[in-house]
Amino acid sequence: MTISRRDFAKSGGLALAGAAFAPYRLPPFPPARGRPILVCLFQRGAVDGLTMIVPHGDPVYYRERPRIAVPQRDVVDLDGYFGFHPRLAALKPLWDSKCLAAIHAIGPPSVMRSHGDAQAGMESGTPGVKGTQEGWLNRYCRHDRTHQDTPFRAVSFGPEPPRILAGSAPSLAIRDLRTHGFGAPQPANGADYPRGRLGKALLEIAQLIKADVGLQVAFADETGWDTHVNQGGTEGQLAGRLGELGQALAAFSRDLGERMRDVVVLTMSEFGRAVRENGSSGTDHGHATAMLVLGGPVHGGRVLGKWPGLDPAQRFEGRDLAVTTDFRDLFAELLARHLGARDLSAIFPGFTPDPARFPGAISA
């Protein structure tokens, strides 16, 4: 069935204001199993990709970060050169099963050191072009009309709609699923979600997937990744955030079980951090970062992308990890190979994704 904008507002769109509205009766939807689903998690504040995916095989990393580098003995080794931060150890079984990959040295095509500008550019899909009002996930939903039979097609979890879903295609912002007729969820398979906003969001996304209400794209975000002061190494401020991320992703995968064959989770952040630690035992705004993709369709167990190196001569402006993968190439690959998008130029205006540049995150 087709949901009109007016019907959508009556049934679910009004939930933008949160629990002030009474729950409504869920209408029947056709079975959604087999539909591909994309879940985007935004690490707002610019995660330090060099701590998330540690280049422990490069002595320059340790030379430039004498106080905050993760000691080699603590790194969860992946391939002899890169490794997970130890707080991401819960993800190692997913890596070993080839359903989790990392993309390093990824970011915007030009430097943007402002959080607001960089986040807007990443969510709009038009980095460097101010004034774009629509988000790239909304443009995908507008151009792909095969899943318009449910108000739960495009959902975000948080107090307000994100930029990435702004536009003319309907989307639903949810504070709590209980205001939409869902009961309190019970994770399957012994999944243990962390407390906090990220764990709650992934728990409720999993609940929507298992409920077969037609979810196709979901978005959640988490702040606290801007680590200018006392970033820490194995322990500390950033380690705590990474621990929550690792536990949440592992719980989500365990909760969904076989349903993960239809799901891809993408972590994203507006930019990375400088290679050299600053005088406050933190890291300043940088350029390239690292992202993760998790799911059944993922060609995992690999660190993808061209590694530019950490030597000063190889850095962007002599200070930052250089970008070798434009984030739009990764996003385009997920839309094309996972969700089946055809007109990528309409989703990323002014940019032509090139299959030859795709990182290879999704099995063709």
Short mmCIF file of C-alpha atoms in Angstrom, two decimals:
data_model
loop_
_atom_site.label_atom_id
_atom_site.label_comp_id
_atom_site.label_asym_id
_atom_site.label_seq_id
_atom_site.Cartn_x
_atom_site.Cartn_y
_atom_site.Cartn_z
CA MET A 1 0.00 0.00 0.00
CA THR A 2 1.04 3.63 -0.45
CA ILE A 3 1.29 5.88 2.58
CA SER A 4 0.43 9.50 1.78
CA ARG A 5 2.28 12.30 3.52
CA ARG A 6 -0.94 13.16 5.37
CA ASP A 7 -1.50 9.56 6.48
CA PHE A 8 2.16 9.32 7.45
CA ALA A 9 1.88 12.40 9.65
CA LYS A 10 -1.25 11.00 11.30
CA SER A 11 0.28 7.58 11.98
CA GLY A 12 3.93 8.13 12.73
CA GLY A 13 5.38 11.45 11.67
CA LEU A 14 3.86 13.26 14.64
CA ALA A 15 6.05 11.16 16.90
CA LEU A 16 8.78 13.69 16.20
CA ALA A 17 7.59 15.40 19.34
CA GLY A 18 8.08 12.25 21.40
CA ALA A 19 5.95 10.62 24.04
CA ALA A 20 3.29 13.35 24.16
CA PHE A 21 1.39 11.38 21.51
CA ALA A 22 -0.51 8.20 22.24
CA PRO A 23 0.65 4.96 20.61
CA TYR A 24 -1.25 3.86 17.54
CA ARG A 25 -2.21 0.41 16.28
CA LEU A 26 0.40 -1.01 13.94
CA PRO A 27 -1.12 -1.62 10.49
CA PRO A 28 -0.37 -4.92 8.72
CA PHE A 29 2.61 -4.79 6.38
CA PRO A 30 3.82 -7.34 3.87
CA PRO A 31 6.66 -9.58 5.09
CA ALA A 32 9.96 -7.72 4.94
CA ARG A 33 12.41 -10.61 5.20
CA GLY A 34 14.96 -10.59 2.43
CA ARG A 35 14.87 -6.82 2.06
CA PRO A 36 18.33 -5.26 2.39
CA ILE A 37 18.72 -2.90 5.34
CA LEU A 38 21.36 -0.21 5.92
CA VAL A 39 22.08 1.10 9.43
CA CYS A 40 24.24 4.24 9.73
CA LEU A 41 25.91 5.17 13.02
CA PHE A 42 27.43 8.66 13.20
CA GLN A 43 30.31 9.18 15.65
CA ARG A 44 29.87 12.94 16.10
CA GLY A 45 32.95 14.88 17.09
CA ALA A 46 35.50 13.22 14.79
CA VAL A 47 36.73 9.87 16.04
CA ASP A 48 40.47 9.24 16.08
CA GLY A 49 40.72 6.51 13.47
CA LEU A 50 44.34 5.89 14.45
CA THR A 51 43.17 4.75 17.88
CA MET A 52 40.12 2.85 16.65
CA ILE A 53 42.11 0.93 14.01
CA VAL A 54 45.70 1.15 15.27
CA PRO A 55 48.62 1.03 12.78
CA HIS A 56 50.73 -0.75 15.38
CA GLY A 57 53.18 -1.96 12.74
CA ASP A 58 54.37 1.61 12.04
CA PRO A 59 56.97 3.00 14.48
CA VAL A 60 55.99 6.55 13.47
CA TYR A 61 52.67 6.03 15.27
CA TYR A 62 54.50 5.44 18.55
CA ARG A 63 57.02 8.20 17.95
CA GLU A 64 54.31 10.80 17.40
CA ARG A 65 52.13 9.69 20.31
CA PRO A 66 54.40 8.95 23.27
CA ARG A 67 51.60 9.41 25.86
CA ILE A 68 48.41 8.27 24.11
CA ALA A 69 49.48 5.49 21.72
CA VAL A 70 47.98 2.07 22.40
CA PRO A 71 50.92 -0.19 23.36
CA GLN A 72 51.55 -2.94 20.86
CA ARG A 73 51.03 -5.58 23.55
CA ASP A 74 47.46 -4.34 24.08
CA VAL A 75 46.40 -4.09 20.43
CA VAL A 76 44.03 -6.77 19.11
CA ASP A 77 46.04 -7.69 16.02
CA LEU A 78 44.19 -8.01 12.72
CA ASP A 79 46.82 -8.50 10.04
CA GLY A 80 50.25 -7.88 11.55
CA TYR A 81 50.11 -4.14 10.83
CA PHE A 82 46.66 -2.94 11.90
CA GLY A 83 44.75 -3.88 15.00
CA PHE A 84 41.65 -3.02 17.01
CA HIS A 85 41.83 -0.91 20.10
CA PRO A 86 41.53 -3.42 22.97
CA ARG A 87 38.08 -2.07 23.90
CA LEU A 88 36.89 -3.31 20.50
CA ALA A 89 37.92 -6.89 21.27
CA ALA A 90 34.25 -7.96 21.19
CA LEU A 91 34.36 -7.37 17.43
CA LYS A 92 37.25 -9.74 16.75
CA PRO A 93 35.00 -12.83 16.25
CA LEU A 94 33.02 -10.86 13.65
CA TRP A 95 36.28 -9.93 11.93
CA ASP A 96 37.40 -13.56 11.95
CA SER A 97 34.08 -14.65 10.44
CA LYS A 98 34.66 -12.21 7.54
CA CYS A 99 31.53 -10.12 8.19
CA LEU A 100 33.36 -7.05 9.50
CA ALA A 101 35.77 -4.81 7.60
CA ALA A 102 37.53 -1.51 8.26
CA ILE A 103 38.15 1.28 5.77
CA HIS A 104 41.15 3.43 6.69
CA ALA A 105 42.29 6.80 5.36
CA ILE A 106 38.72 7.74 4.43
CA GLY A 107 37.15 11.18 4.64
CA PRO A 108 36.10 14.30 2.74
CA PRO A 109 37.84 15.26 -0.50
CA SER A 110 39.08 18.57 0.95
CA VAL A 111 39.98 19.55 4.48
CA MET A 112 37.16 20.77 6.72
CA ARG A 113 38.16 21.35 10.33
CA SER A 114 34.79 22.73 11.47
CA HIS A 115 32.55 20.08 13.01
CA GLY A 116 29.38 21.76 11.74
CA ASP A 117 30.57 22.15 8.15
CA ALA A 118 32.09 18.67 8.01
CA GLN A 119 29.04 16.95 9.48
CA ALA A 120 26.74 18.86 7.13
CA GLY A 121 28.91 17.91 4.16
CA MET A 122 28.94 14.24 5.11
CA GLU A 123 25.20 14.06 5.80
CA SER A 124 24.20 16.04 2.71
CA GLY A 125 26.62 14.13 0.50
CA THR A 126 27.89 17.41 -0.96
CA PRO A 127 31.08 18.21 0.96
CA GLY A 128 32.31 21.73 0.35
CA VAL A 129 28.92 22.87 -0.96
CA LYS A 130 27.06 24.83 1.68
CA GLY A 131 23.32 25.26 1.50
CA THR A 132 22.36 21.71 0.47
CA GLN A 133 19.23 21.02 2.46
CA GLU A 134 18.57 17.38 1.62
CA GLY A 135 20.48 14.45 3.03
CA TRP A 136 21.85 11.67 0.83
CA LEU A 137 19.79 8.97 2.55
CA ASN A 138 16.65 11.02 1.90
CA ARG A 139 17.59 11.44 -1.76
CA TYR A 140 18.06 7.68 -2.00
CA CYS A 141 14.59 7.13 -0.54
CA ARG A 142 13.09 9.68 -2.95
CA HIS A 143 14.63 8.11 -6.05
CA ASP A 144 14.09 4.47 -5.05
CA ARG A 145 10.34 4.00 -4.72
CA THR A 146 10.22 0.25 -4.16
CA HIS A 147 9.66 0.39 -0.38
CA GLN A 148 6.98 3.03 0.15
CA ASP A 149 4.47 0.73 1.82
CA THR A 150 5.42 1.57 5.41
CA PRO A 151 6.10 4.65 7.55
CA PHE A 152 9.01 2.68 9.06
CA ARG A 153 11.01 2.62 5.84
CA ALA A 154 13.46 5.35 6.97
CA VAL A 155 13.90 5.81 10.70
CA SER A 156 16.22 7.81 12.94
CA PHE A 157 16.63 7.41 16.67
CA GLY A 158 17.04 10.57 18.68
CA PRO A 159 15.31 13.78 19.76
CA GLU A 160 15.16 15.30 16.28
CA PRO A 161 15.48 14.31 12.61
CA PRO A 162 19.11 14.27 11.37
CA ARG A 163 20.38 16.17 8.34
CA ILE A 164 21.06 12.91 6.49
CA LEU A 165 17.30 12.16 6.32
CA ALA A 166 16.14 15.73 5.65
CA GLY A 167 14.14 16.16 2.45
CA SER A 168 10.86 15.40 0.74
CA ALA A 169 10.87 11.63 1.26
CA PRO A 170 9.04 10.71 4.50
CA SER A 171 11.11 9.59 7.46
CA LEU A 172 10.35 8.93 11.09
CA ALA A 173 12.26 10.26 14.11
CA ILE A 174 11.77 8.09 17.19
CA ARG A 175 12.61 8.80 20.81
CA ASP A 176 11.19 5.54 22.15
CA LEU A 177 9.55 2.68 20.26
CA ARG A 178 6.99 2.24 23.02
CA THR A 179 5.25 5.41 21.78
CA HIS A 180 4.71 3.59 18.46
CA GLY A 181 2.86 0.56 19.73
CA PHE A 182 5.87 -1.64 20.46
CA GLY A 183 6.37 -3.35 23.80
CA ALA A 184 9.58 -3.44 25.80
CA PRO A 185 12.11 -5.53 23.79
CA GLN A 186 13.90 -8.66 24.90
CA PRO A 187 17.18 -9.25 23.01
CA ALA A 188 17.61 -12.69 21.47
CA ASN A 189 20.54 -15.10 21.72
CA GLY A 190 21.77 -13.67 25.02
CA ALA A 191 22.70 -10.32 23.46
CA ASP A 192 23.87 -7.79 26.05
CA TYR A 193 23.54 -4.17 24.91
CA PRO A 194 25.41 -1.46 26.79
CA ARG A 195 23.42 1.12 28.67
CA GLY A 196 23.26 4.52 27.05
CA ARG A 197 21.94 6.13 23.91
CA LEU A 198 23.84 4.00 21.38
CA GLY A 199 22.94 0.67 22.96
CA LYS A 200 19.28 1.67 23.23
CA ALA A 201 19.17 2.83 19.60
CA LEU A 202 20.68 -0.40 18.26
CA LEU A 203 18.41 -2.49 20.48
CA GLU A 204 15.35 -0.72 19.03
CA ILE A 205 16.65 -0.93 15.45
CA ALA A 206 17.03 -4.68 15.94
CA GLN A 207 13.51 -4.78 17.31
CA LEU A 208 12.15 -3.05 14.19
CA ILE A 209 14.05 -5.46 11.93
CA LYS A 210 12.66 -8.49 13.75
CA ALA A 211 9.15 -7.02 13.66
CA ASP A 212 9.15 -7.07 9.83
CA VAL A 213 7.61 -3.60 9.48
CA GLY A 214 9.52 -2.72 6.31
CA LEU A 215 12.58 -0.94 7.74
CA GLN A 216 15.15 -0.20 5.03
CA VAL A 217 17.40 2.58 6.36
CA ALA A 218 18.06 3.49 9.99
CA PHE A 219 20.22 6.17 11.56
CA ALA A 220 21.58 6.78 15.05
CA ASP A 221 24.36 8.93 16.40
CA GLU A 222 26.51 9.38 19.47
CA THR A 223 28.52 12.37 20.65
CA GLY A 224 31.69 12.50 22.73
CA TRP A 225 34.32 11.70 20.10
CA ASP A 226 36.06 15.12 20.17
CA THR A 227 39.14 14.27 22.24
CA HIS A 228 41.32 17.38 22.42
CA VAL A 229 42.28 16.81 26.07
CA ASN A 230 43.25 13.63 27.95
CA GLN A 231 42.29 11.31 25.13
CA GLY A 232 43.95 8.33 26.74
CA GLY A 233 45.38 5.19 25.18
CA THR A 234 44.42 1.71 26.34
CA GLU A 235 42.29 3.34 29.05
CA GLY A 236 40.65 6.71 29.31
CA GLN A 237 38.09 8.91 27.64
CA LEU A 238 38.24 7.51 24.11
CA ALA A 239 38.63 3.94 25.32
CA GLY A 240 35.31 4.23 27.13
CA ARG A 241 33.53 5.38 23.98
CA LEU A 242 35.10 2.61 21.90
CA GLY A 243 34.12 0.02 24.47
CA GLU A 244 30.50 1.10 24.22
CA LEU A 245 30.66 0.97 20.41
CA GLY A 246 32.21 -2.48 20.33
CA GLN A 247 29.77 -3.93 22.84
CA ALA A 248 26.78 -2.37 21.05
CA LEU A 249 27.78 -3.70 17.62
CA ALA A 250 28.54 -7.16 18.96
CA ALA A 251 25.19 -7.26 20.79
CA PHE A 252 23.32 -6.09 17.69
CA SER A 253 24.87 -8.83 15.56
CA ARG A 254 24.15 -11.49 18.19
CA ASP A 255 20.59 -10.26 18.70
CA LEU A 256 19.74 -10.46 14.99
CA GLY A 257 21.48 -13.77 14.36
CA GLU A 258 20.59 -15.03 10.87
CA ARG A 259 18.79 -11.77 10.11
CA MET A 260 22.23 -10.13 9.76
CA ARG A 261 22.43 -11.68 6.30
CA ASP A 262 20.24 -8.80 5.07
CA VAL A 263 21.85 -6.03 7.16
CA VAL A 264 24.88 -3.76 6.75
CA VAL A 265 25.95 -1.41 9.54
CA LEU A 266 28.17 1.57 8.67
CA THR A 267 30.04 3.68 11.22
CA MET A 268 30.90 7.18 10.06
CA SER A 269 32.57 10.31 11.44
CA GLU A 270 33.10 13.74 9.95
CA PHE A 271 36.93 13.66 9.95
CA GLY A 272 39.84 12.21 11.87
CA ARG A 273 42.50 13.55 14.23
CA ALA A 274 46.02 14.84 13.75
CA VAL A 275 48.78 12.23 13.74
CA ARG A 276 50.81 13.93 16.47
CA GLU A 277 49.38 14.20 19.96
CA ASN A 278 48.96 17.75 21.30
CA GLY A 279 50.25 19.33 24.49
CA SER A 280 47.10 18.36 26.38
CA SER A 281 47.51 14.62 25.81
CA GLY A 282 44.81 14.75 23.17
CA THR A 283 44.52 15.10 19.41
CA ASP A 284 43.45 18.08 17.33
CA HIS A 285 41.16 18.06 14.30
CA GLY A 286 42.66 16.15 11.39
CA HIS A 287 41.65 14.88 7.97
CA ALA A 288 41.24 11.14 7.27
CA THR A 289 39.70 8.69 9.74
CA ALA A 290 38.56 5.05 9.81
CA MET A 291 35.09 3.56 9.34
CA LEU A 292 33.63 0.11 9.93
CA VAL A 293 31.15 -1.95 7.91
CA LEU A 294 29.46 -4.96 9.49
CA GLY A 295 26.96 -7.45 8.11
CA GLY A 296 26.26 -10.57 6.12
CA PRO A 297 26.91 -8.96 2.71
CA VAL A 298 30.25 -7.49 3.86
CA HIS A 299 33.47 -8.74 2.30
CA GLY A 300 35.21 -8.60 5.66
CA GLY A 301 38.28 -9.65 7.56
CA ARG A 302 40.27 -6.91 5.79
CA VAL A 303 41.43 -3.32 6.24
CA LEU A 304 40.31 -1.70 3.01
CA GLY A 305 41.49 1.41 1.21
CA LYS A 306 44.93 2.61 0.19
CA TRP A 307 47.11 3.26 3.22
CA PRO A 308 49.10 6.49 2.68
CA GLY A 309 51.52 6.05 5.58
CA LEU A 310 52.31 8.21 8.60
CA ASP A 311 55.67 9.62 7.57
CA PRO A 312 55.51 13.46 7.61
CA ALA A 313 56.21 13.58 3.87
CA GLN A 314 53.12 11.43 3.24
CA ARG A 315 50.75 13.40 5.46
CA PHE A 316 48.16 15.93 4.40
CA GLU A 317 49.61 19.39 5.03
CA GLY A 318 52.43 17.66 6.88
CA ARG A 319 50.25 16.88 9.91
CA ASP A 320 47.25 14.66 9.11
CA LEU A 321 46.58 11.20 7.78
CA ALA A 322 45.82 11.78 4.08
CA VAL A 323 42.45 10.88 2.58
CA THR A 324 42.77 8.19 -0.10
CA THR A 325 39.09 7.14 -0.18
CA ASP A 326 36.38 9.76 -0.64
CA PHE A 327 33.58 8.83 1.75
CA ARG A 328 31.08 9.15 -1.12
CA ASP A 329 32.71 6.21 -2.90
CA LEU A 330 32.04 4.01 0.13
CA PHE A 331 28.50 5.31 0.61
CA ALA A 332 27.79 4.84 -3.10
CA GLU A 333 29.05 1.26 -2.95
CA LEU A 334 26.71 0.47 -0.07
CA LEU A 335 23.76 2.02 -1.88
CA ALA A 336 24.51 0.33 -5.21
CA ARG A 337 25.68 -3.13 -4.17
CA HIS A 338 23.60 -3.55 -1.04
CA LEU A 339 20.43 -1.51 -1.52
CA GLY A 340 20.38 -1.74 -5.33
CA ALA A 341 20.47 2.00 -6.09
CA ARG A 342 20.82 2.78 -9.80
CA ASP A 343 21.03 6.56 -10.20
CA LEU A 344 23.95 7.45 -7.94
CA SER A 345 24.47 10.82 -9.62
CA ALA A 346 21.04 11.91 -8.34
CA ILE A 347 21.98 10.87 -4.82
CA PHE A 348 25.41 12.54 -4.84
CA PRO A 349 24.96 15.63 -7.06
CA GLY A 350 28.13 16.94 -8.65
CA PHE A 351 29.97 13.70 -7.98
CA THR A 352 30.30 10.63 -10.15
CA PRO A 353 31.03 7.51 -8.12
CA ASP A 354 33.49 5.29 -9.94
CA PRO A 355 33.19 1.52 -9.38
CA ALA A 356 36.95 1.31 -9.87
CA ARG A 357 37.37 3.40 -6.70
CA PHE A 358 34.98 1.39 -4.55
CA PRO A 359 36.82 0.02 -1.52
CA GLY A 360 35.32 -3.45 -2.05
CA ALA A 361 33.42 -3.56 1.22
CA ILE A 362 30.39 -5.39 -0.20
CA SER A 363 30.58 -8.70 -2.01
CA ALA A 364 29.57 -8.10 -5.62
#
